[in-house]
Amino acid sequence: MKLVRTEDAVGQVLCHDITQIIPGVVKDAVFRKGHIVTKEDIPVLLSVGKEHLYVWEKKEGILHEDEAAAILRDICINEGMSASEPKEGKIEIKAMADGLLKINTEKLNAVNALGEMMIATVHGNFPVKTGDKIAATRIIPLVIEEEKMQAAKKAAGNEPLLSILPFHHAKVGIVTTGSEVFKGRIEDAFGPAIRKKLAEYDTEVTGQRICDDSQEEIVSAIKAFIEEGVDMVLCTGGMSVDPDDRTPGAIKASGARVISYGAPVLPGAMFLLAYYDNHGKTVPVLGLPGCVMYARRTIFDLVLPRVLAGEILKAEDLSGYGEGGLCLNCEVCHFPNCGFGK
């Protein structure tokens, strides 16, 4: 940095805050560190007693923090997002559409590992709504070598680090199993609970079939919904390993490809995920354990938005929920602003 006359500082970058004090009115920085001095700023600076300023010398190959922050913005931002104006090397990114936030974690870590710059985000694989803040970028020093920002662009690759997958309208069929419900001994509690969860998204329940504990009946109900053109089948009840719990076997017998039976999530360990290939259309078939009926948040809350965004999940997607997969059943639930599923 160098000391210059205030009148000669136009276009230079301030190295420190400039404070304005008006007794009983204000005591605050009238210009922040990193501000680029303009001609209009000169009278204000002189009025607060600053006849000389410490500024950074502008050199070729050196970028101002706001210029560099814009590069980080471009590394991150995608369709359905907006960004704030740079301020002190910081830019905030917001969602401008509802959907599922996806983050390229590997490349995000690679950029942050370079040092002197940072990108912070909310967790990926969770729903976001229009107006939600999803990321912020910042350059740590006042100026940074252009070479380092080129390294950041290379580490990030050609695709933005963030994306928002839109949710699709989904027609859903519910298959409820259990002789106690089928024979009217107890009232079905699964259906209302499932419908309440689905109501959080653009979904349409086309019907609910209640089956006895018969594998053949369950298979028939699953196939009937698929032939009717539903986009997803939810099977409720009979998901444990008890001999008379036939739902997992029925899902497999229907011809659906079982991706995983079991997930490292509580509540929701007995969850089953499968896909049925129907004339070029892949239909998710989910086996929902009993906890979905009574627990506030379960594996279903983690998987449902991803399925509705059109993701085809793999076994490793479910196994990855182990760290963060324990819901603490807090007295006041703050999901998704908590550690569950993260």
Coordinates of C-alpha atoms in Angstrom, one line a residue:
M1 CA 0.0 0.0 0.0
K2 CA 1.0 3.6 -0.4
L3 CA 0.1 7.0 1.1
V4 CA -1.5 9.5 -1.4
R5 CA -3.1 12.9 -1.4
T6 CA -6.9 12.4 -1.2
E7 CA -7.4 14.5 -4.3
D8 CA -5.1 12.0 -6.1
A9 CA -6.9 8.9 -4.9
V10 CA -9.6 8.5 -7.5
G11 CA -9.7 4.9 -8.8
Q12 CA -7.6 3.7 -5.8
V13 CA -8.7 1.0 -3.3
L14 CA -8.9 2.0 0.3
C15 CA -6.8 0.0 2.8
H16 CA -8.9 0.9 5.9
D17 CA -12.3 2.1 7.0
I18 CA -13.0 5.8 7.0
T19 CA -15.1 6.8 10.0
Q20 CA -17.5 9.7 10.1
I21 CA -18.5 11.1 13.5
I22 CA -21.4 13.5 13.9
P23 CA -22.1 13.9 17.7
G24 CA -25.5 12.6 18.6
V25 CA -26.2 11.6 15.0
V26 CA -23.8 9.0 13.6
K27 CA -20.5 7.2 14.2
D28 CA -19.9 4.7 11.5
A29 CA -17.7 4.0 8.5
V30 CA -18.6 6.3 5.7
F31 CA -16.4 4.3 3.4
R32 CA -15.4 0.7 4.0
K33 CA -12.0 -1.0 3.5
G34 CA -11.9 -2.1 -0.1
H35 CA -13.9 0.8 -1.4
I36 CA -12.8 2.2 -4.8
V37 CA -12.5 6.0 -4.5
T38 CA -14.6 8.1 -6.9
K39 CA -14.4 11.8 -7.8
E40 CA -17.6 12.3 -5.8
D41 CA -16.1 10.8 -2.7
I42 CA -13.3 13.5 -2.4
P43 CA -15.4 16.2 -0.7
V44 CA -16.7 13.7 1.8
L45 CA -13.3 12.4 2.6
L46 CA -11.9 15.9 3.1
S47 CA -14.9 16.8 5.3
V48 CA -14.0 14.0 7.7
G49 CA -10.4 15.2 7.9
K50 CA -8.8 12.8 5.5
E51 CA -6.3 14.8 3.4
H52 CA -4.2 11.6 2.8
L53 CA -5.2 8.0 2.3
Y54 CA -3.6 4.6 2.4
V55 CA -4.5 2.8 -0.8
W56 CA -3.5 -0.3 -2.7
E57 CA -1.6 0.2 -5.9
K58 CA -3.5 -1.2 -8.9
K59 CA -1.2 -3.5 -10.7
E60 CA -1.6 -5.7 -13.7
G61 CA -2.5 -9.3 -12.7
I62 CA -4.0 -8.1 -9.4
L63 CA -7.8 -8.1 -8.9
H64 CA -9.8 -6.0 -6.5
E65 CA -11.9 -8.1 -4.1
D66 CA -15.1 -7.2 -5.8
E67 CA -13.8 -8.2 -9.2
A68 CA -12.6 -11.6 -7.8
A69 CA -15.9 -12.1 -5.9
A70 CA -17.7 -11.8 -9.2
I71 CA -15.6 -14.7 -10.5
L72 CA -16.7 -16.9 -7.6
R73 CA -20.3 -15.9 -8.3
D74 CA -20.0 -17.1 -11.9
I75 CA -18.4 -20.3 -10.7
C76 CA -21.5 -21.0 -8.5
I77 CA -24.6 -19.4 -10.1
N78 CA -27.0 -21.3 -12.4
E79 CA -30.5 -20.9 -13.8
G80 CA -33.1 -20.1 -11.2
M81 CA -30.8 -18.1 -9.1
S82 CA -29.9 -14.4 -8.5
A83 CA -26.9 -12.7 -7.0
S84 CA -26.4 -9.5 -5.0
E85 CA -24.0 -6.8 -6.0
P86 CA -20.4 -7.2 -4.7
K87 CA -19.8 -5.6 -1.4
E88 CA -16.5 -5.8 0.4
G89 CA -15.6 -8.8 -1.6
K90 CA -18.9 -10.6 -0.7
I91 CA -21.8 -11.8 -2.9
E92 CA -24.9 -13.6 -1.8
I93 CA -26.8 -16.0 -4.1
K94 CA -30.5 -16.7 -3.7
A95 CA -32.9 -19.2 -5.2
M96 CA -35.4 -17.7 -7.7
A97 CA -37.3 -20.9 -8.1
D98 CA -38.6 -23.7 -6.0
G99 CA -36.8 -27.0 -6.3
L100 CA -34.1 -29.4 -5.0
L101 CA -30.7 -27.8 -4.4
K102 CA -27.8 -29.8 -5.8
I103 CA -24.2 -29.0 -5.0
N104 CA -21.0 -30.4 -6.6
T105 CA -19.4 -31.0 -3.2
E106 CA -16.1 -32.3 -4.6
K107 CA -15.4 -29.2 -6.7
L108 CA -16.7 -26.9 -4.0
N109 CA -14.1 -28.3 -1.6
A110 CA -11.4 -28.0 -4.3
V111 CA -12.1 -24.3 -4.7
N112 CA -12.2 -23.6 -1.0
A113 CA -8.9 -25.5 -0.5
L114 CA -7.1 -22.9 -2.7
G115 CA -7.2 -20.4 0.2
E116 CA -7.8 -16.6 0.2
M117 CA -11.3 -17.2 -1.1
M118 CA -14.4 -19.0 0.1
I119 CA -17.8 -20.3 -1.0
A120 CA -20.3 -21.2 1.8
T121 CA -23.6 -22.9 1.0
V122 CA -26.6 -24.4 2.7
H123 CA -26.8 -28.2 2.5
G124 CA -27.6 -29.8 -0.8
N125 CA -30.3 -32.4 -1.5
F126 CA -32.9 -30.4 0.3
P127 CA -35.8 -28.3 -1.0
V128 CA -35.4 -24.6 -1.5
K129 CA -38.0 -21.9 -2.2
T130 CA -37.9 -18.7 -4.1
G131 CA -36.0 -16.1 -2.1
D132 CA -34.0 -18.5 0.0
K133 CA -30.4 -17.6 0.5
I134 CA -28.4 -20.6 -0.7
A135 CA -24.8 -19.5 -0.9
A136 CA -22.3 -16.6 -0.3
T137 CA -18.9 -16.0 -1.7
R138 CA -16.1 -13.9 -0.4
I139 CA -12.5 -12.9 -1.2
I140 CA -10.4 -12.8 2.1
P141 CA -7.8 -10.1 1.2
L142 CA -8.5 -6.7 -0.4
V143 CA -6.8 -7.7 -3.6
I144 CA -5.8 -11.1 -5.0
E145 CA -3.7 -12.4 -7.8
E146 CA -5.6 -13.0 -11.0
E147 CA -3.7 -16.3 -11.3
K148 CA -5.4 -17.6 -8.2
M149 CA -8.8 -16.8 -9.5
Q150 CA -7.9 -18.7 -12.8
A151 CA -7.0 -21.6 -10.6
A152 CA -10.4 -21.4 -8.9
K153 CA -12.1 -21.5 -12.3
K154 CA -10.1 -24.5 -13.3
A155 CA -10.9 -26.3 -10.0
A156 CA -14.6 -25.7 -10.5
G157 CA -14.7 -26.9 -14.1
N158 CA -17.1 -25.9 -16.8
E159 CA -20.4 -26.5 -15.0
P160 CA -21.7 -24.3 -12.2
L161 CA -21.3 -25.7 -8.7
L162 CA -24.9 -25.1 -7.8
S163 CA -28.1 -26.2 -9.5
I164 CA -31.8 -26.3 -8.7
L165 CA -33.8 -29.2 -10.0
P166 CA -37.5 -28.4 -10.5
F167 CA -40.1 -30.5 -8.8
H168 CA -42.4 -32.3 -11.2
H169 CA -46.1 -32.9 -10.8
A170 CA -46.5 -36.5 -9.7
K171 CA -49.5 -38.8 -9.7
V172 CA -49.2 -41.2 -6.7
G173 CA -50.8 -44.5 -5.9
I174 CA -50.9 -45.7 -2.3
V175 CA -50.9 -49.5 -1.5
T176 CA -51.7 -50.1 2.1
T177 CA -51.2 -53.6 3.5
G178 CA -52.3 -55.3 6.7
S179 CA -55.2 -57.7 7.6
E180 CA -56.1 -55.5 10.5
V181 CA -56.9 -52.6 8.2
F182 CA -58.2 -54.7 5.3
K183 CA -60.8 -56.4 7.6
G184 CA -61.8 -53.2 9.3
R185 CA -60.4 -54.0 12.7
I186 CA -58.6 -50.7 12.9
E187 CA -58.8 -47.5 10.9
D188 CA -56.1 -46.8 8.4
A189 CA -53.8 -44.1 9.8
F190 CA -51.1 -44.4 7.1
G191 CA -53.2 -42.9 4.3
P192 CA -53.8 -39.5 6.0
A193 CA -50.2 -39.3 7.1
I194 CA -48.9 -39.9 3.6
R195 CA -51.4 -37.5 2.0
K196 CA -50.2 -34.8 4.5
K197 CA -46.6 -35.3 3.5
L198 CA -47.4 -35.3 -0.2
A199 CA -49.4 -32.1 0.1
E200 CA -46.1 -30.2 0.7
Y201 CA -45.4 -30.8 -3.0
D202 CA -47.2 -30.7 -6.4
T203 CA -48.7 -34.2 -6.1
E204 CA -52.0 -35.9 -6.8
V205 CA -53.1 -39.1 -5.1
T206 CA -54.9 -41.0 -7.7
G207 CA -56.1 -43.7 -5.3
Q208 CA -55.4 -46.0 -2.4
R209 CA -55.7 -49.8 -2.5
I210 CA -56.0 -51.7 0.8
C211 CA -54.7 -55.2 0.7
D212 CA -54.8 -58.2 3.0
D213 CA -51.5 -59.8 4.0
S214 CA -51.2 -61.6 0.6
Q215 CA -48.2 -61.2 -1.6
E216 CA -50.3 -61.8 -4.7
E217 CA -52.8 -59.0 -3.8
I218 CA -50.0 -56.5 -3.1
V219 CA -48.2 -57.3 -6.4
S220 CA -51.5 -56.9 -8.2
A221 CA -52.2 -53.5 -6.6
I222 CA -48.7 -52.2 -7.4
K223 CA -49.0 -53.3 -11.1
A224 CA -52.5 -51.9 -11.4
F225 CA -51.3 -48.4 -10.3
I226 CA -48.4 -48.6 -12.7
E227 CA -50.6 -49.6 -15.6
E228 CA -52.9 -46.7 -14.7
G229 CA -49.9 -44.4 -15.3
V230 CA -48.9 -43.2 -11.9
D231 CA -45.5 -41.6 -11.4
M232 CA -44.8 -43.2 -8.0
V233 CA -46.2 -46.0 -5.9
L234 CA -46.0 -45.8 -2.1
C235 CA -46.4 -49.1 -0.2
T236 CA -47.3 -48.7 3.5
G237 CA -47.4 -51.4 6.2
G238 CA -45.8 -54.9 6.4
M239 CA -42.2 -53.6 6.0
S240 CA -40.5 -55.5 8.9
V241 CA -38.9 -58.9 8.8
D242 CA -41.8 -60.6 10.5
P243 CA -42.9 -63.8 8.6
D244 CA -46.3 -62.3 7.9
D245 CA -44.9 -59.0 6.6
R246 CA -45.1 -59.5 2.8
T247 CA -44.6 -56.0 1.4
P248 CA -40.8 -56.2 0.6
G249 CA -41.2 -59.5 -1.1
A250 CA -44.2 -58.3 -3.0
I251 CA -42.3 -55.2 -4.3
K252 CA -39.6 -57.5 -5.6
A253 CA -42.0 -60.0 -7.0
S254 CA -43.8 -57.2 -8.9
G255 CA -40.7 -56.9 -11.1
A256 CA -39.4 -53.7 -9.6
R257 CA -35.6 -53.4 -9.2
V258 CA -34.8 -53.2 -5.5
I259 CA -32.1 -50.7 -4.9
S260 CA -32.0 -51.0 -1.1
Y261 CA -34.0 -52.6 1.6
G262 CA -32.9 -50.8 4.7
A263 CA -31.3 -47.4 5.3
P264 CA -29.0 -46.0 8.0
V265 CA -31.7 -43.5 9.2
L266 CA -33.8 -43.5 12.3
P267 CA -36.7 -43.2 12.1
G268 CA -36.8 -45.2 8.8
A269 CA -34.4 -48.1 9.0
M270 CA -36.8 -50.5 7.2
F271 CA -37.3 -48.3 4.2
L272 CA -37.2 -49.9 0.8
L273 CA -36.4 -48.2 -2.5
A274 CA -37.1 -49.8 -5.9
Y275 CA -37.8 -48.8 -9.5
Y276 CA -40.2 -50.4 -12.0
D277 CA -39.4 -50.0 -15.6
N278 CA -42.6 -49.6 -17.5
H279 CA -42.3 -49.1 -21.3
G280 CA -39.4 -46.6 -21.0
K281 CA -40.9 -44.9 -17.9
T282 CA -39.1 -45.5 -14.6
V283 CA -41.5 -45.5 -11.7
P284 CA -40.2 -45.3 -8.1
V285 CA -41.8 -47.8 -5.7
L286 CA -41.2 -46.9 -2.1
G287 CA -41.8 -49.2 0.9
L288 CA -42.5 -47.0 3.9
P289 CA -42.0 -48.3 7.4
G290 CA -44.5 -47.7 10.2
C291 CA -42.6 -44.7 11.6
V292 CA -43.8 -42.6 8.7
M293 CA -47.3 -42.9 10.2
Y294 CA -46.4 -41.3 13.5
A295 CA -43.0 -39.7 13.5
R296 CA -42.7 -36.0 12.5
R297 CA -39.7 -36.5 10.2
T298 CA -38.3 -39.7 8.8
I299 CA -36.4 -41.2 5.9
F300 CA -39.4 -40.3 3.7
D301 CA -38.8 -36.6 4.2
L302 CA -35.2 -37.0 3.0
V303 CA -36.0 -39.1 -0.1
L304 CA -39.3 -37.7 -1.3
P305 CA -38.0 -34.4 -2.6
R306 CA -35.2 -36.1 -4.4
V307 CA -37.6 -38.5 -6.1
L308 CA -40.0 -35.7 -7.0
A309 CA -37.1 -33.8 -8.6
G310 CA -36.5 -36.8 -10.9
E311 CA -33.4 -38.2 -9.3
I312 CA -32.7 -41.9 -9.8
L313 CA -31.2 -42.8 -6.5
K314 CA -28.5 -45.4 -5.9
A315 CA -27.7 -47.5 -2.9
E316 CA -24.8 -45.3 -2.0
D317 CA -27.2 -42.3 -1.9
L318 CA -29.0 -44.0 1.0
S319 CA -25.9 -45.3 2.7
G320 CA -24.6 -41.8 2.7
Y321 CA -27.3 -40.7 5.1
G322 CA -25.6 -42.6 8.0
E323 CA -23.8 -39.5 9.3
G324 CA -26.7 -37.2 10.2
G325 CA -29.2 -40.0 9.9
L326 CA -30.3 -39.9 13.5
C327 CA -33.3 -37.7 14.2
L328 CA -33.2 -36.4 17.8
N329 CA -36.9 -36.0 18.0
C330 CA -36.6 -32.5 19.4
E331 CA -39.5 -31.2 21.4
V332 CA -39.8 -28.4 18.9
C333 CA -39.0 -29.6 15.4
H334 CA -36.9 -27.2 13.2
F335 CA -36.4 -29.5 10.2
P336 CA -34.9 -28.9 7.8
N337 CA -32.9 -26.4 9.7
C338 CA -31.2 -29.0 11.8
G339 CA -28.7 -31.9 11.4
F340 CA -31.2 -34.6 10.3
G341 CA -30.1 -36.0 7.0
K342 CA -26.9 -33.9 6.9

